[in-house]
Coordinates of C-alpha atoms in Angstrom, one line a residue:
X1 CA -161.6 -45.3 168.6
X2 CA -163.8 -44.8 165.6
X3 CA -165.2 -41.3 164.9
X4 CA -168.1 -40.6 167.4
X5 CA -170.0 -38.6 164.7
X6 CA -171.4 -35.3 165.7
X7 CA -175.1 -34.8 166.1
X8 CA -175.6 -31.1 166.5
X9 CA -179.0 -31.6 168.2
X10 CA -177.4 -33.3 171.1
X11 CA -173.7 -32.6 171.1
X12 CA -172.0 -29.6 172.3
X13 CA -168.3 -28.3 172.3
X14 CA -167.1 -26.9 175.6
X15 CA -164.2 -24.5 175.4
X16 CA -162.6 -24.2 178.8
X17 CA -160.6 -21.0 179.8
X18 CA -158.9 -20.1 176.5
X19 CA -157.6 -16.9 177.7
X20 CA -154.2 -15.2 177.4
X21 CA -153.7 -15.4 181.2
X22 CA -153.1 -19.2 180.8
X23 CA -150.8 -18.8 177.7
X24 CA -147.2 -18.0 177.1
X25 CA -146.6 -14.6 178.5
X26 CA -149.6 -14.8 180.8
X27 CA -149.7 -14.7 184.6
X28 CA -150.4 -18.5 184.9
X29 CA -148.9 -19.8 181.7
X30 CA -149.6 -23.3 180.5
X31 CA -146.7 -24.5 178.2
X32 CA -147.8 -24.3 174.6
X33 CA -151.3 -23.1 175.8
X34 CA -151.8 -21.0 172.7
X35 CA -151.6 -24.0 170.4
X36 CA -155.1 -25.0 171.4
X37 CA -156.6 -22.0 169.6
X38 CA -156.2 -23.1 165.9
X39 CA -157.4 -26.7 166.8
X40 CA -160.5 -25.3 168.5
X41 CA -161.1 -23.0 165.6
X42 CA -161.0 -25.9 163.1
X43 CA -163.6 -27.7 165.3
X44 CA -165.8 -24.5 165.4
X45 CA -165.7 -24.1 161.7
X46 CA -166.4 -27.8 160.9
X47 CA -168.2 -30.4 162.9
X48 CA -169.6 -28.3 165.9
X49 CA -172.4 -25.9 165.2
X50 CA -172.9 -25.1 169.0
X51 CA -170.4 -24.4 171.8
X52 CA -170.1 -22.8 175.2
X53 CA -167.0 -21.3 176.7
X54 CA -165.8 -20.6 180.2
X55 CA -163.9 -17.7 181.5
X56 CA -161.8 -17.4 184.6
X57 CA -163.0 -14.1 186.2
X58 CA -161.3 -13.4 189.5
X59 CA -161.7 -10.2 191.5
X60 CA -158.4 -8.6 192.7
X61 CA -157.1 -10.3 195.8
X62 CA -158.9 -13.5 195.3
X63 CA -158.6 -16.1 198.0
X64 CA -156.9 -18.6 195.6
X65 CA -154.1 -16.2 195.0
X66 CA -150.8 -16.9 196.9
X67 CA -150.5 -13.1 197.3
X68 CA -153.6 -13.2 199.4
X69 CA -151.9 -15.3 202.1
X70 CA -148.9 -14.0 203.9
X71 CA -145.9 -16.1 203.6
X72 CA -147.4 -18.4 200.9
X73 CA -146.0 -19.1 197.4
X74 CA -147.7 -20.1 194.2
X75 CA -148.5 -23.8 193.9
X76 CA -148.5 -24.4 197.6
X77 CA -151.7 -26.1 199.0
X78 CA -153.7 -24.7 201.9
X79 CA -156.9 -25.8 203.5
X80 CA -160.0 -23.7 202.8
X81 CA -163.5 -24.3 204.2
X82 CA -164.4 -26.3 201.2
X83 CA -161.2 -28.4 201.2
X84 CA -157.6 -28.3 199.8
X85 CA -156.8 -25.3 197.6
X86 CA -153.8 -24.9 195.4
X87 CA -152.5 -21.3 195.5
X88 CA -152.0 -19.6 192.2
X89 CA -150.2 -16.6 190.9
X90 CA -152.7 -13.7 190.4
X91 CA -154.4 -14.4 187.1
X92 CA -157.7 -14.0 185.2
X93 CA -158.3 -10.6 186.8
X94 CA -161.8 -9.3 186.0
X95 CA -161.7 -6.7 183.1
X96 CA -158.0 -7.2 182.4
X97 CA -156.9 -7.9 178.7
X98 CA -155.5 -11.3 179.7
X99 CA -158.8 -12.3 181.2
X100 CA -160.6 -11.9 177.9
X101 CA -161.2 -14.9 175.6
X102 CA -158.2 -15.1 173.2
X103 CA -158.6 -12.6 170.4
X104 CA -158.0 -15.2 167.8
X105 CA -160.7 -17.6 169.0
X106 CA -163.5 -17.8 166.6
X107 CA -166.7 -17.0 168.6
X108 CA -169.6 -17.1 166.2
X109 CA -170.7 -20.4 167.4
X110 CA -170.1 -19.8 171.1
X111 CA -173.6 -19.3 172.4
X112 CA -172.9 -19.0 176.2
X113 CA -169.9 -17.7 178.2
X114 CA -169.8 -19.0 181.8
X115 CA -167.7 -16.8 184.1
X116 CA -166.3 -18.6 187.1
X117 CA -164.2 -17.8 190.1
X118 CA -165.8 -14.5 190.7
X119 CA -166.8 -15.1 194.4
X120 CA -164.0 -13.8 196.5
X121 CA -163.7 -16.7 199.0
X122 CA -164.1 -19.7 196.7
X123 CA -162.2 -20.9 193.6
X124 CA -164.0 -22.5 190.7
X125 CA -162.3 -24.9 188.3
X126 CA -165.3 -26.8 186.9
X127 CA -167.7 -25.3 184.3
X128 CA -170.5 -26.8 186.4
X129 CA -169.7 -26.2 190.0
X130 CA -167.4 -24.1 192.2
X131 CA -164.8 -25.9 194.2
X132 CA -167.2 -26.8 197.1
X133 CA -168.6 -29.1 194.4
X134 CA -172.2 -28.0 195.2
X135 CA -172.6 -24.3 194.2
X136 CA -173.7 -24.4 190.6
X137 CA -172.7 -22.2 187.7
X138 CA -176.1 -22.8 186.0
X139 CA -174.5 -24.4 183.0
X140 CA -176.2 -27.8 183.5
X141 CA -179.7 -26.3 183.4
X142 CA -178.8 -24.5 180.2
X143 CA -177.5 -27.6 178.6
X144 CA -180.6 -29.6 179.7
X145 CA -182.8 -27.0 178.2
X146 CA -181.0 -27.4 175.0
X147 CA -181.3 -31.1 174.9
X148 CA -177.5 -31.8 175.1
X149 CA -176.4 -35.3 176.0
X150 CA -172.7 -35.5 174.9
X151 CA -170.1 -32.9 175.7
X152 CA -166.7 -32.5 174.0
X153 CA -164.2 -30.6 176.0
X154 CA -161.2 -28.5 174.9
X155 CA -159.0 -25.9 176.4
X156 CA -156.9 -25.2 179.5
X157 CA -155.8 -26.8 181.6
X158 CA -156.1 -30.5 181.1
X159 CA -155.4 -31.4 184.7
X160 CA -157.5 -28.6 186.4
X161 CA -160.4 -26.9 184.8
X162 CA -160.8 -29.3 181.9
X163 CA -160.6 -32.3 184.3
X164 CA -162.9 -30.9 186.9
X165 CA -165.5 -30.0 184.1
X166 CA -165.3 -33.6 182.7
X167 CA -165.7 -35.2 186.1
X168 CA -168.7 -33.2 186.9
X169 CA -170.3 -33.6 183.5
X170 CA -170.1 -37.4 183.9
X171 CA -171.5 -37.1 187.4
X172 CA -174.5 -35.1 185.9
X173 CA -175.1 -37.8 183.3
X174 CA -173.4 -36.6 180.2
X175 CA -171.3 -38.7 177.9
X176 CA -168.0 -36.9 177.9
X177 CA -165.1 -36.7 175.5
X178 CA -161.8 -34.8 176.0
X179 CA -160.1 -33.7 172.7
X180 CA -156.5 -34.2 173.7
X181 CA -154.8 -32.1 171.0
X182 CA -157.2 -29.2 171.8
X183 CA -156.0 -29.2 175.4
X184 CA -152.8 -28.5 177.3
X185 CA -152.0 -29.1 180.9
X186 CA -150.0 -27.6 183.8
X187 CA -148.4 -30.8 184.9
X188 CA -147.4 -30.3 188.5
X189 CA -145.4 -33.3 190.1
X190 CA -147.5 -35.6 192.3
X191 CA -146.4 -37.9 195.2
X192 CA -145.4 -41.3 193.9
X193 CA -144.3 -40.0 190.5
X194 CA -145.9 -38.6 187.4
X195 CA -147.7 -35.3 187.1
X196 CA -151.2 -34.0 187.6
X197 CA -151.9 -34.5 184.0
X198 CA -151.2 -38.3 184.4
X199 CA -153.3 -38.4 187.5
X200 CA -156.2 -36.6 185.8
X201 CA -156.2 -38.9 182.8
X202 CA -156.3 -41.9 185.0
X203 CA -159.1 -40.6 187.0
X204 CA -161.2 -39.5 184.1
X205 CA -160.6 -42.8 182.2
X206 CA -161.9 -44.6 185.3
X207 CA -165.0 -42.4 185.3
X208 CA -165.7 -43.3 181.6
X209 CA -164.4 -40.2 180.0
X210 CA -163.1 -40.9 176.4
X211 CA -159.9 -39.3 175.1
X212 CA -159.7 -38.7 171.4
X213 CA -157.9 -36.5 168.9
X214 CA -159.6 -33.7 166.9
X215 CA -158.9 -35.7 163.7
X216 CA -161.2 -38.4 165.0
X217 CA -164.2 -36.1 165.0
X218 CA -166.5 -35.8 162.0

C-alpha cells in the first residue's frame, strides 16, 4: 500500500512489550526479538511525535505461569474462569531487570506506559483489556482524550500481545496498522498446520487491520 502519511494530531505509535524478558536470553524469548528496537527507534525519531508503551508486569507466582500449576509445562493450555489460558515460563516479573523497557529503546516520545498482567489471577495480553476481554486497562480513555483515531503497533509478540491489542483497537473503533518489521512473533504450531503467527495475521486481516513495513510510513 501507499504511505498512510502520519498526522500527529490523530495518530499514535503503540509499542508493545519491548522488554528483555521477551528477547534472546530472556525468560520467554522471542526469536530475533531484540531486532525490533532499532526499527522502533527510527520510527520514534522520525514520523511519530507521540507514542505509548505497554509493559508486562507480573507478580511472582502469577496464574499464567506453568510453575504455578502442579504437573504443568510451559505452552500447555488450561481452562481459567475467563477461558483458555496458555501457560508460560515465569517472565516479566515486577521489578526485575528483564521486566524493564529495553535499555536501548528511545523513550523521549513515549508519553504513557501501561502495565498489564499485574492481577494475580488473570493474564493480560492486550493493551486495552485483560484476558477476560472486559476489564479495561484505561488506555482507550486516554487515547480518546488525546483525539487519537489511528494506531500503529510495533513490538512483541506479533501473535499474542500485538495481535490482541490490534483486535481490541479495531473493536473500539480505531483504524489499526501493524508494522511488520517492527514486530516479531512466537510462532507456536496450530492444529491444521501453520503457526500462531499465520493464524493471527489471517484473523487481523479479516478484521480490517493493515500490515505494512516501516519504510512505508512517512
